[in-house]
Coordinates of C-alpha atoms in Angstrom, one line a residue:
M1 CA 11.5 -21.1 22.2
N2 CA 15.3 -22.3 21.9
S3 CA 18.1 -19.6 22.7
T4 CA 19.0 -19.3 19.3
K5 CA 15.3 -18.4 18.5
E6 CA 14.8 -16.6 21.7
R7 CA 18.1 -14.2 20.3
R8 CA 17.0 -13.7 16.9
R9 CA 14.2 -12.7 17.7
A10 CA 15.6 -10.0 20.1
C11 CA 17.8 -8.5 17.6
E12 CA 14.6 -8.2 15.5
E13 CA 12.6 -6.7 17.9
T14 CA 15.7 -4.2 18.5
L15 CA 16.3 -3.4 15.1
L16 CA 12.5 -2.6 14.4
A17 CA 11.9 -0.8 17.3
A18 CA 15.1 1.6 16.2
L19 CA 13.5 1.9 12.9
R20 CA 9.9 3.1 14.5
N21 CA 11.4 5.5 16.7
E22 CA 13.6 6.9 13.9
L23 CA 10.5 7.3 11.8
V24 CA 8.6 8.8 14.5
E25 CA 11.4 11.7 15.1
C26 CA 11.0 12.1 11.7
G27 CA 7.2 12.6 11.6
V28 CA 5.9 9.6 10.1
D29 CA 3.1 7.5 12.0
A30 CA 4.8 4.5 12.7
A31 CA 3.8 1.8 15.4
F32 CA 5.8 -1.5 16.4
L33 CA 4.0 -4.6 16.3
I34 CA 4.3 -8.3 17.5
E35 CA 1.9 -10.3 15.6
D36 CA -0.1 -13.3 16.8
D37 CA 2.3 -15.7 15.9
G38 CA 5.1 -13.5 17.4
R39 CA 6.7 -12.0 14.3
P40 CA 7.9 -8.6 14.9
G41 CA 7.3 -5.8 12.8
V42 CA 6.5 -2.0 12.1
E43 CA 3.1 -0.9 10.4
L44 CA 2.9 2.6 8.8
P45 CA 0.7 4.4 6.1
D46 CA 1.2 5.6 2.8
A47 CA 0.1 9.0 1.5
T48 CA -2.5 8.0 0.7
G49 CA -3.7 5.9 4.6
S50 CA -2.5 2.2 3.3
L51 CA -1.0 0.3 5.7
R52 CA 2.1 -2.0 5.2
R53 CA 4.1 -3.4 7.6
V54 CA 8.0 -3.2 7.6
Y55 CA 9.7 -6.7 9.3
V56 CA 13.5 -7.7 8.9
H57 CA 15.5 -10.1 7.7
L58 CA 18.4 -11.0 9.2
Q59 CA 20.2 -13.1 7.1
F60 CA 20.2 -10.7 4.4
R61 CA 20.5 -7.5 6.5
W62 CA 17.3 -6.1 5.3
F63 CA 14.4 -4.2 6.2
Y64 CA 11.9 -5.4 3.7
W65 CA 8.1 -4.2 3.1
G66 CA 7.2 -6.6 0.3
D67 CA 8.9 -9.4 -2.1
E68 CA 9.7 -6.6 -4.8
P69 CA 13.5 -5.9 -5.3
D70 CA 13.0 -2.1 -4.8
E71 CA 10.3 -2.9 -1.4
R72 CA 13.7 -3.4 0.4
T73 CA 17.3 -2.0 2.3
S74 CA 19.7 -2.4 4.3
C75 CA 19.3 -2.0 7.9
L76 CA 22.9 -1.6 8.8
D77 CA 22.8 1.9 7.7
L78 CA 19.5 2.7 10.0
P79 CA 19.4 6.5 8.9
A80 CA 19.9 5.6 5.0
A81 CA 17.0 2.8 5.9
V82 CA 14.6 5.5 7.4
E83 CA 14.8 7.8 4.5
R84 CA 14.1 4.6 2.2
I85 CA 11.2 3.8 3.7
R86 CA 10.0 7.3 4.4
Q87 CA 10.0 7.7 0.8
A88 CA 8.5 4.6 -0.4
A89 CA 5.7 5.8 2.1
Q90 CA 5.5 9.1 0.7
Q91 CA 5.2 7.7 -2.9
G92 CA 2.5 5.1 -1.8
W93 CA 2.7 1.0 -1.5
R94 CA 2.6 -0.9 -4.3
E95 CA -1.2 -2.2 -5.5
G96 CA -2.1 -5.3 -4.3
E97 CA -1.5 -7.3 -1.3
Q98 CA 1.8 -7.0 0.7
G99 CA 4.0 -10.0 -0.8
E100 CA 6.4 -11.5 1.7
L101 CA 9.6 -12.8 1.1
S102 CA 10.7 -16.1 0.6
F103 CA 13.3 -18.1 -0.8
N104 CA 12.8 -21.3 -3.0
L105 CA 16.2 -23.1 -2.2
K106 CA 15.3 -25.9 -4.6
K107 CA 15.0 -23.8 -7.6
I108 CA 18.2 -21.9 -6.7
A109 CA 19.8 -25.5 -6.4
D110 CA 18.1 -26.4 -9.8
A111 CA 19.5 -22.9 -11.8
Y112 CA 23.1 -24.1 -10.2
G113 CA 23.0 -27.7 -11.5
L114 CA 23.6 -28.6 -7.3

């Protein structure tokens, strides 16, 4: 892994570990994990026991747990992020598979005629 990727991964892990620690302090059962592909995340259940993983998107400074606009929050204000994620889990995760954030740069460029 090159140094840029290593620094990015270290930053992701630091943010997610802090998120997990704060969630646990609030009484939320949360676990920090590293997936098989090396991707860090925090897994936590909702009120029904359904599990979701929270990831971090460094470029946009988001914690996210799906691909919908209401399934992300800024990672720049950790207490606010903890509260938003805690509330989302308490309300229950959206039905279905967990969506993944992705950006189609071609679609964006086409929309702007670039």
